[in-house]
C-alpha atoms as one frame of an Amber mdcrd trajectory, in Angstrom:
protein
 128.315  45.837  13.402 126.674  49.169  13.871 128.192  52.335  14.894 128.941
  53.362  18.045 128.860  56.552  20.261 132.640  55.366  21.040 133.307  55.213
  16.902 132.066  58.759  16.431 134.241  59.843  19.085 137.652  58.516  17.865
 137.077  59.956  14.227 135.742  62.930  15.917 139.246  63.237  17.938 136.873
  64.172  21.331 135.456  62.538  23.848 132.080  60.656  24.323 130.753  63.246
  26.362 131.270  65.547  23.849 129.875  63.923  21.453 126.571  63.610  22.975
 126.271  67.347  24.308 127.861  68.380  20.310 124.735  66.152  18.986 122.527
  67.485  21.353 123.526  71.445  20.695 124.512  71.919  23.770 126.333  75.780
  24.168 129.132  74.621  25.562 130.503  73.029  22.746 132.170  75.315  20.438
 131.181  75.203  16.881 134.054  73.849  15.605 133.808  71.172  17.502 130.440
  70.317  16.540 131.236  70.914  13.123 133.395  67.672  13.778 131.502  65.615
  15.585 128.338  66.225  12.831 130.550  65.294  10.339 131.954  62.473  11.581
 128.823  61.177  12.455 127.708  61.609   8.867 130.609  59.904   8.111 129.654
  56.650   9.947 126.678  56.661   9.702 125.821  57.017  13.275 122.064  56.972
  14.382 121.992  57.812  17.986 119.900  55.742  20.147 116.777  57.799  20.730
 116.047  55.809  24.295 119.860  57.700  25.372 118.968  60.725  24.139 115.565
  60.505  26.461 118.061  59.653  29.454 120.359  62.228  28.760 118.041  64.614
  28.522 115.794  63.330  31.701 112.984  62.942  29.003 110.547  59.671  29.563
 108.978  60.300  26.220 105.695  58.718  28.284 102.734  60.731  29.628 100.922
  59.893  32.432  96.828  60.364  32.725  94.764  59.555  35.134  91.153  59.285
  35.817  88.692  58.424  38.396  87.134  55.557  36.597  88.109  54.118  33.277
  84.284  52.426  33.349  81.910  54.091  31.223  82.179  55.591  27.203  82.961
  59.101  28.544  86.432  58.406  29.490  86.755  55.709  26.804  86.326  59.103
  24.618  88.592  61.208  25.785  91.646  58.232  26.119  90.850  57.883  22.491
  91.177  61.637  21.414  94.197  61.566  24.283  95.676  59.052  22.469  95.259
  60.114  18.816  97.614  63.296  19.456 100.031  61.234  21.778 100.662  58.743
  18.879 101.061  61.878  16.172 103.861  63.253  18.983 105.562  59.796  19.421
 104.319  59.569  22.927 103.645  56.845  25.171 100.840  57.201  27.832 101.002
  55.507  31.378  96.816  54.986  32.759  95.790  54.979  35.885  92.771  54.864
  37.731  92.340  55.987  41.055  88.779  54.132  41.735  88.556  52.515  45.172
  92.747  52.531  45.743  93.291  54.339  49.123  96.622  55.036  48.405  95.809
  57.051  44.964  97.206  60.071  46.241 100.643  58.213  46.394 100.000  55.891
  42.822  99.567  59.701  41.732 102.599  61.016  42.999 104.861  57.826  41.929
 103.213  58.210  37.958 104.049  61.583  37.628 107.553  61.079  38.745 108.165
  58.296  35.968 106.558  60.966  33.370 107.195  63.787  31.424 103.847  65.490
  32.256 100.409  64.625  33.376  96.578  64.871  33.005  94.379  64.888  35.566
  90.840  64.308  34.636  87.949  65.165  36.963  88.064  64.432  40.796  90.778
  61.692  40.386  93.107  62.946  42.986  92.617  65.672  45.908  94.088  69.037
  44.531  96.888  69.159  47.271  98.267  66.185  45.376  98.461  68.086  42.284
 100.113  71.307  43.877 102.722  69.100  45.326 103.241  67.708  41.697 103.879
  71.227  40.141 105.954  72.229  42.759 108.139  69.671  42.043 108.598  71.093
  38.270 105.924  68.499  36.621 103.640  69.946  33.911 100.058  69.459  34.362
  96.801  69.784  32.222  93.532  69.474  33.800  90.476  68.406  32.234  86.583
  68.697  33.504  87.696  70.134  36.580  87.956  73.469  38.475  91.815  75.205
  37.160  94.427  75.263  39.844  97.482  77.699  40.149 100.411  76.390  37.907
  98.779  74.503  35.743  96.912  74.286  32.140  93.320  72.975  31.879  90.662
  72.338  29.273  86.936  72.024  30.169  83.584  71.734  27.941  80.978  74.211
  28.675  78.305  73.627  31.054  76.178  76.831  32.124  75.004  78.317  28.800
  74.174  74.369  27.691  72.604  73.741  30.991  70.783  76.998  30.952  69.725
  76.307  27.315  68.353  72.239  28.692  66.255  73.887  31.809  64.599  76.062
  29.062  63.976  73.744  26.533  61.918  71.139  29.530  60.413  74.349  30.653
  59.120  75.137  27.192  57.750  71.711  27.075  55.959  71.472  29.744  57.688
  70.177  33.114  56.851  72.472  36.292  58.931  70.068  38.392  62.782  68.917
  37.014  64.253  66.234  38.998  67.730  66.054  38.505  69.490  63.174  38.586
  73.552  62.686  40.124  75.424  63.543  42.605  76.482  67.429  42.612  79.462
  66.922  45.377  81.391  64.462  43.098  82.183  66.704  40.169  82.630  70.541
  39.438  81.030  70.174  36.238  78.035  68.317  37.489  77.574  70.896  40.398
  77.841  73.649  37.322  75.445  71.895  35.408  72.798  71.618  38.093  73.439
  74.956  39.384  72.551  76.975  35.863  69.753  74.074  35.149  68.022  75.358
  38.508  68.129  79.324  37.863  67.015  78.602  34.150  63.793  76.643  35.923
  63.170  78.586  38.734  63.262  82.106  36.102  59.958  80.257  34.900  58.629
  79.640  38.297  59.222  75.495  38.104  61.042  73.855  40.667  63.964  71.435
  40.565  64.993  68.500  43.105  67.901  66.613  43.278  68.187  63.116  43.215
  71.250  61.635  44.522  72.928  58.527  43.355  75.703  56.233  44.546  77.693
  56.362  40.895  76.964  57.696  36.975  76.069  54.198  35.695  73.282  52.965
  34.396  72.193  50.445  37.162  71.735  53.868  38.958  69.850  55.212  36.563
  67.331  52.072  36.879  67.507  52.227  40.520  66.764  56.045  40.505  63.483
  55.126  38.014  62.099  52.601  40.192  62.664  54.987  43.166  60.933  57.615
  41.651  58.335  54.737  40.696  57.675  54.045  43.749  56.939  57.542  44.852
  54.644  57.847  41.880  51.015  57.545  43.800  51.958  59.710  46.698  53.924
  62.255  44.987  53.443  61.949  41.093  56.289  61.589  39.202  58.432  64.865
  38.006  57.717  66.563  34.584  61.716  65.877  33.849  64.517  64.146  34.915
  67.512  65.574  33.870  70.083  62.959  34.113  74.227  64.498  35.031  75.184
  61.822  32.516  73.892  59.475  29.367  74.483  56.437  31.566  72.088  57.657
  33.965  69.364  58.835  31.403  70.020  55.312  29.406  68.500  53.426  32.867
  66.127  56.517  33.507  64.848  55.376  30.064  64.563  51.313  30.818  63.214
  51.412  34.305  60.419  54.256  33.526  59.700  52.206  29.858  60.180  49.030
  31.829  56.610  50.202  34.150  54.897  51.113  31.353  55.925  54.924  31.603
  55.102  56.933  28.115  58.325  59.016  27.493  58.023  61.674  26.233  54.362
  61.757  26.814  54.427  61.057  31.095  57.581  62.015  31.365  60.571  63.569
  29.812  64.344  63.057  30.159  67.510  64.010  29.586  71.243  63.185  29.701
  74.615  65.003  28.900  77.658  63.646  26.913  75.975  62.464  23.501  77.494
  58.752  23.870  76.644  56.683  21.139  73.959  54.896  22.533  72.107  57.876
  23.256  71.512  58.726  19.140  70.457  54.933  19.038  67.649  55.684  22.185
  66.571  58.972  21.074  67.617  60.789  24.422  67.658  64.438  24.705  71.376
  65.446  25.615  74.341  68.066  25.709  77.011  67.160  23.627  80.382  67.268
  24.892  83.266  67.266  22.555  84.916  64.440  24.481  87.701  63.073  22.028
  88.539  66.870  21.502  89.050  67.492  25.460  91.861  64.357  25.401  93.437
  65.634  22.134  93.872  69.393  23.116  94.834  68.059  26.609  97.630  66.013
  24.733  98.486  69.325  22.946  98.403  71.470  25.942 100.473  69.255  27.804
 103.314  68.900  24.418 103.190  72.371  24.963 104.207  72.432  28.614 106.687
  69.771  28.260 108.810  71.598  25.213 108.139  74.773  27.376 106.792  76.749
  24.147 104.891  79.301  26.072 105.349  81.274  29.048 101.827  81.337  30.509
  99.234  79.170  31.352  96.005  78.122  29.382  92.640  77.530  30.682  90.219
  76.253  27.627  86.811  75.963  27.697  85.431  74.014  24.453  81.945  74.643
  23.314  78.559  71.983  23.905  75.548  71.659  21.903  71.901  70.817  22.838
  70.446  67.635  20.904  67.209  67.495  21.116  65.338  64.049  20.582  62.647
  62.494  21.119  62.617  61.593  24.604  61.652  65.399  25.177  59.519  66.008
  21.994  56.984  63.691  20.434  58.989  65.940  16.574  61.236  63.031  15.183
  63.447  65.994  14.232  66.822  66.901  15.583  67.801  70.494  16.929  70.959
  71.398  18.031  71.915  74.792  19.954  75.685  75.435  20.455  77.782  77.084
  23.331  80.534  79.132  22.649  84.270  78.550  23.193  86.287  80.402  25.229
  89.879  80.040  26.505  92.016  82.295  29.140  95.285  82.932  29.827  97.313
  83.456  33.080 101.091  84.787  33.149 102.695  82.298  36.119 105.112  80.805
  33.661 105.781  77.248  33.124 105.884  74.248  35.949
């Protein structure tokens, strides 16, 4: 029979409640005392259950993250890299994904309270929800989104790598860059788009903006045969930059699809660096996506064991891959970003 709490106690000469705050190192035992208790413990054998130590110590030993849409390799990614560091820690991790529930706001709310900390990726959840969540003491890490007060956040760069795209399609020709996605739905897409247009417009080119319902690919076809069927009133654009590889993936099949020359009609362009896109040949920015979910995991360790004072706002550098679906070369170039991280002293959740 193995050893109980209630064994180590009557050796011990104390009581049970003293024999979990003496394992625990609680101050209030004296060390005499714990001197005992350790030793009798020893003595027995005594494991103590990790799941009551968790309890006792209000500890879930989970983590909660949540994302918009768990569709699509970009997220895929970053769970991955998420999950690498959470299994090194000893972590569990609670998903959930906020796509199309009305009551996400309140899913949000309910997750962090049966966590130890959370991560909030992108535009999952309304910022007033994550206020209220570090009011109530919950550490939070942010990732590809805007930092809010009282909690960490880790983002890729986008100006200097968008900046560095708009030149590159400027160098190679395009006077007109249509970009492709939907501004409104993400702070990094709106950054993206915003240095992309001063990069183009420095070399007197002119960008447009081509809205879509979602970052897929079916978008991206739907956007190509849009833009297809424009083509004899309005030519098509030198470029389409695509906000995402899923985008530039359809951009690819619906222009090739009509008998479009890319790179020779056209060129495009996507952002992430999925797999598929070495496979295609796109033209991208490469985002360090398991790297944002593992230093999220880290950030968020950090948080929870309250190892640091301030908060941490990390931005991790890109790199421009250029392909072939912007350059008839069948060489790859790559031009890197820098890193940068910030620090803020509000103290801990």
């Amino acid at each position: 029979m193995a050893t109980t709490i209630r064994d180590v106690a009557h050796r011990a000469g104390v009581s049970i409640a003293t024999v979990s705050r003496a394992l625990r190192d609680a101050d209030s035992v004296t060390p005499q005392t714990r001197q005992r208790v350790t030793q009798a413990a020893a003595d027995l054998e005594y494991v103590p259950s990790q799941l009551g130590r968790q309890l006792a110590q209000g500890r879930h030993a989970a983590n909660g993250i949540v994302f918009p849409d768990l569709s699509g390799p970009y997220y895929a990614e970053v769970v991955l890299g998420y999950e690498s560091v959470a299994a090194e820690l000893d972590r569990s991790v609670l998903i959930l994904s906020t796509h199309g529930r009305r009551d996400a706001a309140d899913l949000v709310a309910g997750l962090a309270a049966r966590c130890d900390g959370l991560v909030v990726l992108a535009h999952a959840v309304h910022e007033d929800v994550i206020e209220r969540i570090t009011r109530r003491g919950t550490p939070v890490v942010l990732v590809a989104r805007t930092p809010v007060p009282d909690a960490d956040s880790v983002n890729a760069e986008n100006s200097a790598s968008a900046a560095m795209l708009g030149d590159h399609l400027v160098d190679r020709g395009a006077r007109t860059v249509a970009f492709v996605g939907d501004p409104d739905a993400s702070s990094d897409v709106a950054e993206r788009l915003t240095s992309l247009r001063a990069a183009v417009e420095r070399a007197g080119a002119t960008v447009s903006v081509v809205p879509v319902a979602d970052f897929s690919e079916d978008s991206g076809v739907r956007a190509a045969e849009a833009a297809l069927s424009r083509r004899r009133a309005e030519g098509l654009p030198d470029a389409f930059a695509c906000a995402n590889d899923e985008l530039a993936l359809g951009m690819l099949q619906g222009l090739r699809a009509a008998g479009v020359r890319v790179p020779e009609d056209t060129l495009v362009s996507g952002w992430d660096d999925v797999m598929a896109a070495r496979y295609a040949g796109l033209t991208t920015v490469r985002q360090p996506m398991r790297d944002l979910g593992a230093r999220a995991a880290h950030l968020l360790d950090q948080l929870i064991n309250r190892t640091r004072e301030e908060h941490v706002h990390e931005v991790l550098a890109t790199e421009l891959i250029v392909r072939t679906s912007t350059t008839t070369s069948t060489t790859t170039s790559t031009t890197t970003s820098t890193t940068t991280s910030t620090t803020t002293s509000e103290g801990t959740p």
